[in-house]
Short mmCIF file of C-alpha atoms in Angstrom, two decimals:
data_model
loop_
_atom_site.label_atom_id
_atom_site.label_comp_id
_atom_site.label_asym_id
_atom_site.label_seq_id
_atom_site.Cartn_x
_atom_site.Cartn_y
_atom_site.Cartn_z
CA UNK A 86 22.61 -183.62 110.71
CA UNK A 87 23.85 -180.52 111.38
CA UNK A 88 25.81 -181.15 114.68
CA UNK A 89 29.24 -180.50 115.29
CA UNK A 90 30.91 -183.62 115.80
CA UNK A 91 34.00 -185.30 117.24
CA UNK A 92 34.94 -183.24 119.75
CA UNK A 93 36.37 -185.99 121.97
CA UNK A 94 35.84 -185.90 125.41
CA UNK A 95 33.03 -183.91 126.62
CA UNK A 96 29.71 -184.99 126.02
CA UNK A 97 27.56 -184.14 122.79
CA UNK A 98 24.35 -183.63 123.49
CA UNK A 99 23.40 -184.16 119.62
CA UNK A 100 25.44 -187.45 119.57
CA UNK A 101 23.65 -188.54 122.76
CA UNK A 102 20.40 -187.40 121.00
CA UNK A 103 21.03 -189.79 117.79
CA UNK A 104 21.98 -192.20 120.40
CA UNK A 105 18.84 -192.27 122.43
CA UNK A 106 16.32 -191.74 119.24
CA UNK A 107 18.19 -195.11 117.48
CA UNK A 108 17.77 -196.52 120.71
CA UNK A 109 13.76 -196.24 120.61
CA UNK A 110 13.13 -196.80 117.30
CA UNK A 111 15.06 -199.97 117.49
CA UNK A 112 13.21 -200.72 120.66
CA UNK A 113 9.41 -199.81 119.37
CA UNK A 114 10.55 -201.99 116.00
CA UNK A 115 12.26 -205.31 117.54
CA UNK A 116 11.54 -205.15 120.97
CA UNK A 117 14.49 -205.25 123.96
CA UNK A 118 15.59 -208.77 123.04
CA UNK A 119 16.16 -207.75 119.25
CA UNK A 120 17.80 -204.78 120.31
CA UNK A 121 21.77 -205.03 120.77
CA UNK A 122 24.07 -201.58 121.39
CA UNK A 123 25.86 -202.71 118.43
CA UNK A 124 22.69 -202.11 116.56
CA UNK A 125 21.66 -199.10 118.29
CA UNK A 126 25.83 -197.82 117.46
CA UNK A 127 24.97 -198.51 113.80
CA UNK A 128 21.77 -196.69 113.46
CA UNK A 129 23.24 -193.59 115.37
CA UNK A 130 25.89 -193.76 112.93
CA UNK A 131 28.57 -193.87 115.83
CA UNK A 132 30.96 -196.27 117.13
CA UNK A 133 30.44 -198.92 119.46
CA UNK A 134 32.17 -197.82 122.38
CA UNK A 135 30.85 -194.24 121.96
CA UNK A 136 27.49 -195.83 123.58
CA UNK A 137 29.27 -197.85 125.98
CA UNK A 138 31.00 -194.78 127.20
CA UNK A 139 27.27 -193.25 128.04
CA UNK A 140 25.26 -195.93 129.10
CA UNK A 141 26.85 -199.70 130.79
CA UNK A 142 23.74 -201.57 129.93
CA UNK A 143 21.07 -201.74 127.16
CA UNK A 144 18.40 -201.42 130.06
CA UNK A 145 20.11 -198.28 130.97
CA UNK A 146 19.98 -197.04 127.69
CA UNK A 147 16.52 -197.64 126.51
CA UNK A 148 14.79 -196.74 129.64
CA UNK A 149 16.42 -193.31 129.44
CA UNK A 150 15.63 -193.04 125.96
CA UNK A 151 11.61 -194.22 127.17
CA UNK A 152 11.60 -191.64 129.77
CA UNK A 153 13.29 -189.12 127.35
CA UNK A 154 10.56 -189.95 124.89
CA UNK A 155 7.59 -189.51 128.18
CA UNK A 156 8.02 -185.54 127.99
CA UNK A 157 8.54 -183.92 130.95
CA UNK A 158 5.52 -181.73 130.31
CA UNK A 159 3.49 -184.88 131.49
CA UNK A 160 5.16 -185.21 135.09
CA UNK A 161 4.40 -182.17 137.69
CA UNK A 162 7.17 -180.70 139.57
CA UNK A 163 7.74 -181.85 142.42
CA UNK A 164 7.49 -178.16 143.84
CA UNK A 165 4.04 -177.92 142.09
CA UNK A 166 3.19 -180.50 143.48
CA UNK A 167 3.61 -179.46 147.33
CA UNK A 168 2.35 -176.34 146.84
CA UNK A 169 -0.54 -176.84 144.46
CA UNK A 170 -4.13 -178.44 145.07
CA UNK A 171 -4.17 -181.57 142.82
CA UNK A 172 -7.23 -180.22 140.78
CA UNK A 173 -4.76 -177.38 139.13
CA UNK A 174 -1.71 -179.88 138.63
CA UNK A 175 -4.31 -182.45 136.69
CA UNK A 176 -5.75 -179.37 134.42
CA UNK A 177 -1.94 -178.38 134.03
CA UNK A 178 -0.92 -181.57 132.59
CA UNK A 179 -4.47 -183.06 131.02
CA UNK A 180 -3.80 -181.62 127.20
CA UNK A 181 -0.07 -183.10 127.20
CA UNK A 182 -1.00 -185.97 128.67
CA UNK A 183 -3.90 -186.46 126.41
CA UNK A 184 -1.89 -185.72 123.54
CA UNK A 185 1.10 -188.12 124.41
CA UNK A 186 -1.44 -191.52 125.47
CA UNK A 187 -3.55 -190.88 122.00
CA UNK A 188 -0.17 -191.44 120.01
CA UNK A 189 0.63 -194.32 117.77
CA UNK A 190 3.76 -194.57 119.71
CA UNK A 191 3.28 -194.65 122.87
CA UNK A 192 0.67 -197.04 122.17
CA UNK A 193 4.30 -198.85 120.51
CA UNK A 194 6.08 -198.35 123.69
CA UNK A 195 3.53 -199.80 126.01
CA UNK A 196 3.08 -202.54 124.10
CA UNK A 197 6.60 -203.12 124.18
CA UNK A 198 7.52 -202.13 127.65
CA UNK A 199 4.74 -204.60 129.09
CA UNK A 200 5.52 -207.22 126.28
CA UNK A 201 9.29 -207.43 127.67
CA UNK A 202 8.59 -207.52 131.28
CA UNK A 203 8.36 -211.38 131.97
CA UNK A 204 10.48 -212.70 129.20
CA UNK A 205 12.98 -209.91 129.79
CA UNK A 206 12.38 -208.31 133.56
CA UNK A 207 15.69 -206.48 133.99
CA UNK A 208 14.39 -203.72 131.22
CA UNK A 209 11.11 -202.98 134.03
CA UNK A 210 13.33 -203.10 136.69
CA UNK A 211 15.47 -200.78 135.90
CA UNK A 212 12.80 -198.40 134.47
CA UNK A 213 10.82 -198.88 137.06
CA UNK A 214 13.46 -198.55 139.90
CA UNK A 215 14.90 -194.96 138.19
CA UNK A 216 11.43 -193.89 136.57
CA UNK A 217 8.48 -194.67 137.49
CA UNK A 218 8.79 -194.73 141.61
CA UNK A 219 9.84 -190.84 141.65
CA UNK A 220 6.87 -190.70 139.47
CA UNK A 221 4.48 -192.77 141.75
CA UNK A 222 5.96 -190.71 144.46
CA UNK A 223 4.47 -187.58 143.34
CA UNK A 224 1.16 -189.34 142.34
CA UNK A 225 1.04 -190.59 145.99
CA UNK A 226 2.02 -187.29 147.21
CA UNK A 227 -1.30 -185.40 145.13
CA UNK A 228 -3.46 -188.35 146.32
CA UNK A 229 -2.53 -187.77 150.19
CA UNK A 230 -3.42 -184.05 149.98
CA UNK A 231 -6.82 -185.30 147.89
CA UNK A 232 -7.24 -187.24 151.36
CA UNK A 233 -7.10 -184.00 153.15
CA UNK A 234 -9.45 -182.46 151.41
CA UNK A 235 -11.65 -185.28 151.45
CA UNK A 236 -11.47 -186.59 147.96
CA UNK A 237 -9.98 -189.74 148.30
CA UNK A 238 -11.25 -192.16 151.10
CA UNK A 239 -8.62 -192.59 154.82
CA UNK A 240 -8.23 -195.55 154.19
CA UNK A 241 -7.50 -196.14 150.32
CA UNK A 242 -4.56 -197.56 149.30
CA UNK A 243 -2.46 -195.37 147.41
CA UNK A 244 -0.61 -197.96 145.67
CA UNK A 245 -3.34 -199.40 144.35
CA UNK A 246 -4.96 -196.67 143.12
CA UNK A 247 -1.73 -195.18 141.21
CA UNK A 248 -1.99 -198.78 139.52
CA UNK A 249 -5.76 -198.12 138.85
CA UNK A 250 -4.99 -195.34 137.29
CA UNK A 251 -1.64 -195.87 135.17
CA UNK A 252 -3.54 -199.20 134.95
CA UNK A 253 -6.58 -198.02 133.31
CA UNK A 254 -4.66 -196.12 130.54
CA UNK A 255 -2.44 -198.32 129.68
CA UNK A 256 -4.91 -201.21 129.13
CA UNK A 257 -7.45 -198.72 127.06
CA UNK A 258 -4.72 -197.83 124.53
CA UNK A 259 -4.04 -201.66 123.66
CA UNK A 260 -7.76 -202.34 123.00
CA UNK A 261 -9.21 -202.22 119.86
CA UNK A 262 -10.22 -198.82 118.57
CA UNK A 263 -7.87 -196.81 120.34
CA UNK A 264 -9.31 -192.89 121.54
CA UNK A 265 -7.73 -190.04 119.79
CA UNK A 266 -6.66 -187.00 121.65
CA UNK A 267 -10.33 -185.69 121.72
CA UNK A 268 -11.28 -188.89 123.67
CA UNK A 269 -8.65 -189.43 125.30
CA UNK A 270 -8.75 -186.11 127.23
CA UNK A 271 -12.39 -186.83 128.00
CA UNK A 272 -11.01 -190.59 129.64
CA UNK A 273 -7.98 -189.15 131.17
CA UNK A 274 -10.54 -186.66 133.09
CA UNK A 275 -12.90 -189.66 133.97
CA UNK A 276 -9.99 -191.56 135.33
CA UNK A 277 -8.82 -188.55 137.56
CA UNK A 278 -12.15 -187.77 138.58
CA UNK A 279 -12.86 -191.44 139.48
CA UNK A 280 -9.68 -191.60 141.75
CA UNK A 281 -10.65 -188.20 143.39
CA UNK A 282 -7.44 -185.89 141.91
CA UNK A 283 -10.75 -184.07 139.79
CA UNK A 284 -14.32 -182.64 141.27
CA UNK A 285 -17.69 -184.30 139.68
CA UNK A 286 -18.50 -183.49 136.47
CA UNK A 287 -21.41 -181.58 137.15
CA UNK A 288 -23.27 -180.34 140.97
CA UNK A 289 -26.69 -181.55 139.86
CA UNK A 290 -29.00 -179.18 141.50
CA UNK A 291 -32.43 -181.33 141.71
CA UNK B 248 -4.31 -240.95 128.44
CA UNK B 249 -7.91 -242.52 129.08
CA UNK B 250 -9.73 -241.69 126.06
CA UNK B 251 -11.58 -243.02 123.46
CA UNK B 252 -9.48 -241.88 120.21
CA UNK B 253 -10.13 -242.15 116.84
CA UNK B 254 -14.73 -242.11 116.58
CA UNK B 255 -13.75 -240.32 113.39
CA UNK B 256 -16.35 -236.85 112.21
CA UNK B 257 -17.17 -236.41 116.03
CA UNK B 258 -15.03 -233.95 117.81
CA UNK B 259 -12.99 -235.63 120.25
CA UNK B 260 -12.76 -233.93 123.64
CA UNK B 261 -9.16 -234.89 124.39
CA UNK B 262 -8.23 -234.05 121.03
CA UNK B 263 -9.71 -230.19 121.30
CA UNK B 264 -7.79 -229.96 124.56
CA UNK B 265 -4.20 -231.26 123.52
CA UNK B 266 -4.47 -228.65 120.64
CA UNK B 267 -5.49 -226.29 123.03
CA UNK B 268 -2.56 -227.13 125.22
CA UNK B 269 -0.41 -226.49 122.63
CA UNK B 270 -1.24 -223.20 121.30
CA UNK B 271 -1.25 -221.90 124.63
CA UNK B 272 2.38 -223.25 126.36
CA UNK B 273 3.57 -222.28 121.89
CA UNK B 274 2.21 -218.89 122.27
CA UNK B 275 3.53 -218.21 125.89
CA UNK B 276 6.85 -219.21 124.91
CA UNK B 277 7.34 -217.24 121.22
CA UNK B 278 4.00 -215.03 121.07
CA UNK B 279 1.69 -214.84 118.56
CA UNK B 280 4.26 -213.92 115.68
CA UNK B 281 6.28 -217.01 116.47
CA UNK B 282 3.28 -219.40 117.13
CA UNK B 283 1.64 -220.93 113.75
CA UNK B 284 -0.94 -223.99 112.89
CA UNK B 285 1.36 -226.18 111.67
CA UNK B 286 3.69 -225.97 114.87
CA UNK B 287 0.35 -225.84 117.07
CA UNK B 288 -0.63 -229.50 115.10
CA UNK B 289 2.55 -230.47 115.61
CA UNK B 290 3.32 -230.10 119.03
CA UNK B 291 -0.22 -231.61 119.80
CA UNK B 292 0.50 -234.30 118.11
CA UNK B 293 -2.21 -234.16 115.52
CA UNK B 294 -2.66 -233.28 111.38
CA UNK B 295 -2.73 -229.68 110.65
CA UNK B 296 -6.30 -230.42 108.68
CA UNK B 297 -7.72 -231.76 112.23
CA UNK B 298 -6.69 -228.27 113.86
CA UNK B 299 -8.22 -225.97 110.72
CA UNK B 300 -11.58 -228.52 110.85
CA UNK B 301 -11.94 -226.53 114.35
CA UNK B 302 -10.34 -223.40 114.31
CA UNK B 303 -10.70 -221.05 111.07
CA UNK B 304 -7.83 -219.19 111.95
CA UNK B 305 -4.46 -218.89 114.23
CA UNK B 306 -5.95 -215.71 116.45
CA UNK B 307 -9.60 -217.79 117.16
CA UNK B 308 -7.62 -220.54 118.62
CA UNK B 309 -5.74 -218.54 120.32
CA UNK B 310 -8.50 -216.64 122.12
CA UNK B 311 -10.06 -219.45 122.88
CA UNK B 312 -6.74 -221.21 124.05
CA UNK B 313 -5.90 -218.21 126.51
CA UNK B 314 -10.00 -217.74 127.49
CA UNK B 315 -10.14 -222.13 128.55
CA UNK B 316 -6.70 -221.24 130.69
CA UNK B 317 -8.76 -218.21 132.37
CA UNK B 318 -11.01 -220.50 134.43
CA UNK B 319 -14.57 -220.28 134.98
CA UNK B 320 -14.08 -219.88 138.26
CA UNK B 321 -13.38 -216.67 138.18
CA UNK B 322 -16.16 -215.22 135.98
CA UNK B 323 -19.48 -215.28 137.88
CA UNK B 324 -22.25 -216.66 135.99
CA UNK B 325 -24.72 -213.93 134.89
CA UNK B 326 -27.59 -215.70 136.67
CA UNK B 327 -25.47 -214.90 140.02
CA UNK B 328 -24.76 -211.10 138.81
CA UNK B 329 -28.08 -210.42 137.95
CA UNK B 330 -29.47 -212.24 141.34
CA UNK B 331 -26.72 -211.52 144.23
CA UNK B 332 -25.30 -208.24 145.64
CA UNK B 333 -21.77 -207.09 144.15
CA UNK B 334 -19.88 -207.96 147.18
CA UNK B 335 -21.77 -211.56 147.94
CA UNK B 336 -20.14 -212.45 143.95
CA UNK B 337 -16.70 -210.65 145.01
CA UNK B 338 -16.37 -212.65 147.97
CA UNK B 339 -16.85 -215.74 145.85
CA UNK B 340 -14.40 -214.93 143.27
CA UNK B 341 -11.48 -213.53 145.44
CA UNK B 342 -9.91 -216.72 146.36
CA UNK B 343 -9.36 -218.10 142.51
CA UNK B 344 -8.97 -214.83 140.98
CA UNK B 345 -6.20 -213.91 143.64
CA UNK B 346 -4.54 -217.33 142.76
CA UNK B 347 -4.97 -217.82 139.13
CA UNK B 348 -3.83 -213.78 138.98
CA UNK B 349 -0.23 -214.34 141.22
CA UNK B 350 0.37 -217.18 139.13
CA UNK B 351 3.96 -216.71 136.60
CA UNK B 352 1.76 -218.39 133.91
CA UNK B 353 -0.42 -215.49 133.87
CA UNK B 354 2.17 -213.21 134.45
CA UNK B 355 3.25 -214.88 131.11
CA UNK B 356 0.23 -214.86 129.26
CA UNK B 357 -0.69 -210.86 130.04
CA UNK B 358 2.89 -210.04 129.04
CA UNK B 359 1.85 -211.81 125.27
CA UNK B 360 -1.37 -210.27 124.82
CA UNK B 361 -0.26 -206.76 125.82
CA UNK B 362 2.90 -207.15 123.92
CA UNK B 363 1.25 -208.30 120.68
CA UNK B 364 -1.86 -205.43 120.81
CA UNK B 365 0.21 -203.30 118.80
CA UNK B 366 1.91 -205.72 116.55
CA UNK B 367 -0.46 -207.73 115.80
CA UNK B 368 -3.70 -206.38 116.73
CA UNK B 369 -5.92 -209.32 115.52
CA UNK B 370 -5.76 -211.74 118.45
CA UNK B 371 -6.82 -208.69 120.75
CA UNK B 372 -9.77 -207.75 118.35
CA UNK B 373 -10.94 -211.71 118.60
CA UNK B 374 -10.26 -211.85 121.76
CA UNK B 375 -11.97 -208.76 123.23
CA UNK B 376 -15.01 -209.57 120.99
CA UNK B 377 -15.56 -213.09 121.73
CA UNK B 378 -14.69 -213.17 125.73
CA UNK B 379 -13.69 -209.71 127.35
CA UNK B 380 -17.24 -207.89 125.94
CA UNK B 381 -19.16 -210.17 127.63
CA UNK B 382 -17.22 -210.64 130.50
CA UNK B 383 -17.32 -206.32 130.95
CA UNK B 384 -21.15 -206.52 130.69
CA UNK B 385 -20.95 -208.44 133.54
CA UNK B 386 -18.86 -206.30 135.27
CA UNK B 387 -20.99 -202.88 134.03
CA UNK B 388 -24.48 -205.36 135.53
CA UNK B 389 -22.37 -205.29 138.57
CA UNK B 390 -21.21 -201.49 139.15
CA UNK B 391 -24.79 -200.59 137.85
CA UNK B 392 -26.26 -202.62 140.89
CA UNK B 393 -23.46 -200.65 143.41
CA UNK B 394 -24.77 -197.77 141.63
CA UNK B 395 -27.81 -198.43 142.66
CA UNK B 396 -26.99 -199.13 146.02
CA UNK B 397 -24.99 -195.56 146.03
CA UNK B 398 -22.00 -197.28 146.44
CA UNK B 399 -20.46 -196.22 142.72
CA UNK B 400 -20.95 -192.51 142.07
CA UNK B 401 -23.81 -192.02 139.80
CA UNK B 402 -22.05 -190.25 136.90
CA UNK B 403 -19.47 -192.97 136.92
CA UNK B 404 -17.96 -193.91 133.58
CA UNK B 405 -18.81 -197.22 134.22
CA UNK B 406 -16.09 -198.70 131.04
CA UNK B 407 -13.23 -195.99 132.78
CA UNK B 408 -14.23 -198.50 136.37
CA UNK B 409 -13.58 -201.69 134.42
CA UNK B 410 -10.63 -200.55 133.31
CA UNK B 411 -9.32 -199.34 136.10
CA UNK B 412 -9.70 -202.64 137.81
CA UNK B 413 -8.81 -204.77 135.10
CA UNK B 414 -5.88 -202.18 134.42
CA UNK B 415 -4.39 -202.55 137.91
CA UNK B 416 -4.47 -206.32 137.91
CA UNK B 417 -2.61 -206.45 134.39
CA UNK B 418 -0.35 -203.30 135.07
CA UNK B 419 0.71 -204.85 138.70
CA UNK B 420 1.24 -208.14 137.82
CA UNK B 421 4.21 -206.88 135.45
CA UNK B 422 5.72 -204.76 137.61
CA UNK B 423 9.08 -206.01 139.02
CA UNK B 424 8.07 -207.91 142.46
CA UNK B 425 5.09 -209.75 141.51
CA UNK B 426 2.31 -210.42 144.20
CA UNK B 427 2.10 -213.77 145.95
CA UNK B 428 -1.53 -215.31 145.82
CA UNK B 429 -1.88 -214.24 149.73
CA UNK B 430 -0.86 -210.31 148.38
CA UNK B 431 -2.81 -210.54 145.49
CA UNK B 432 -6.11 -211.60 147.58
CA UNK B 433 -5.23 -208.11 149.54
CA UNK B 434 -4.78 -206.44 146.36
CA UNK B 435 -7.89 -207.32 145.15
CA UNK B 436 -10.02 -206.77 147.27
CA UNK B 437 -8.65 -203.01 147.59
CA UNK B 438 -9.21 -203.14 143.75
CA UNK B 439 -12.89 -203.66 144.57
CA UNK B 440 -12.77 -201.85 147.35
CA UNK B 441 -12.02 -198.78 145.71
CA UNK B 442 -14.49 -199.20 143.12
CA UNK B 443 -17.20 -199.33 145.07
CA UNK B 444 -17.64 -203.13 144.75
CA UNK B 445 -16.90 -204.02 148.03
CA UNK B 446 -17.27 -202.50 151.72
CA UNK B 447 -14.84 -200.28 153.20
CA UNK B 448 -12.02 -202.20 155.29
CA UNK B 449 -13.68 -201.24 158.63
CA UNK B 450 -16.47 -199.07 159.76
CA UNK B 451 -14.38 -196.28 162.31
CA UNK B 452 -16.19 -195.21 165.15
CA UNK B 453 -14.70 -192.30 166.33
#
């Protein structure tokens, strides 16, 4: 590593960095209940309290080091999101998100995350609680303009079809014969066009 | 217990279902990694030779350990899919699905198959094979017919739909807050509701 290290006080972002990428691997390999900080200290190569001075909890720490891992190319802004129609956010994020849902790992990390979340719930909670509701926010936000415009039914639920949708992906990349990143942007589209954030596939002119 | 033990070559009934039994509450508690034949025989009460005279391998009784738990109740029999409208079979699998679906023992149960799809990929390859195919050409006989009925959009990726609803029923069952059976009837039927499965919650007369 080429970092400078030991500077005390203030924050290293390449310390935190070693921190949070231990933190996953250890995570994607064992799983949350055969991850400890100790281990995660060891694999960082830094002491013990160095990662109880960032992060109070293992939850905290490995659902940052999830989200971290979830690019932010993949989430819309929130200020895209207000101002844009919901067919140009989806083509905006499509290749990323293609890319990320057709890897080996996050086919890992969803197995892991969803493995964890009855025998250890306090990993989902907190991921869900500092993660994934901003997230579903936005979703809900694109899905009430689709209703605007028509897209998406009055009366749908939104909740239910975020969960259709994160749903849908989810499931299809723990099946057998997982897409690659080809497919996957072809299923991603289906999905989007099915919930209404993406116009029909073709206008068939009879 | 009532039975009849010991006939000998014939399988015994009882015997088939304490084995099954045990593989199931084995693998719910330590997953498939931690769940073997000889602790499966064990716990049933039974030689490990009279568990490998039925079951060739850990993953098939597994499968078919998990698929006995998943009632038949809530799988409509293909003579009723191909016969009856989509909502006329809906309506008479709500009430079981809803229940069997907000119960913690398949909160339990989703959490090890999803968790092990990545790790251990053979007990989702039996499984899907042996009982989720069929059970999604069901589902595809179904959205076809709604299809028909212009209900379902005709250029609907009809294998997208099933996984969006059987997505949102796995994804939401592991999200912190589970659904109650009463919630989960709700959730449903939006589930089918917004694929086109069922009708629209009310007709609005402006």
């Amino acid at each position: 590593m080429t970092t400078t290290r030991g500077r005390g006080r203030p924050r290293d972002p390449e310390t935190d960095t070693a921190i949070l990428n231990a933190a996953l691997e250890l995570f994607v390999e064992r799983g949350v209940e055969g991850t400890s900080i100790e281990q995660v200290a060891k694999r960082a190569g830094v002491g013990k309290l160095t990662v109880y001075r960032r992060w109070s909890t293992k939850e905290d720490l490995l659902a940052q080091a999830i989200e971290r891992w979830v690019s932010d190319e993949v989430t819309p802004s929130a200020a895209d999101v207000y101002a844009l129609p919901p067919q140009a956010i989806v083509e905006h994020i499509l290749p990323a998100a293609a890319e990320m849902a057709a890897s080996p790992d996050f086919r890992a990390l969803v197995a892991r995350i969803m493995g964890s979340a009855v025998s250890h719930p306090s990993l989902m909670a907190v991921y869900w609680r500092h993660y994934i509701l901003p997230r579903r926010e936005l979703a809900a936000a694109m899905l009430r303009r689709a209703q605007q415009d028509g897209m998406v039914a009055p009366d749908a639920d939104l909740d239910v079809l975020i969960d259709m949708m994160a749903g849908a992906v989810t499931y299809r990349v723990l099946q057998p014969d997982p897409p690659d990143a080809a497919e996957m942007l072809r299923y991603l589209t289906a999905v989007y066009r099915q919930a209404g954030l993406y116009p029909p596939a073709q206008q068939t002119h009879p």
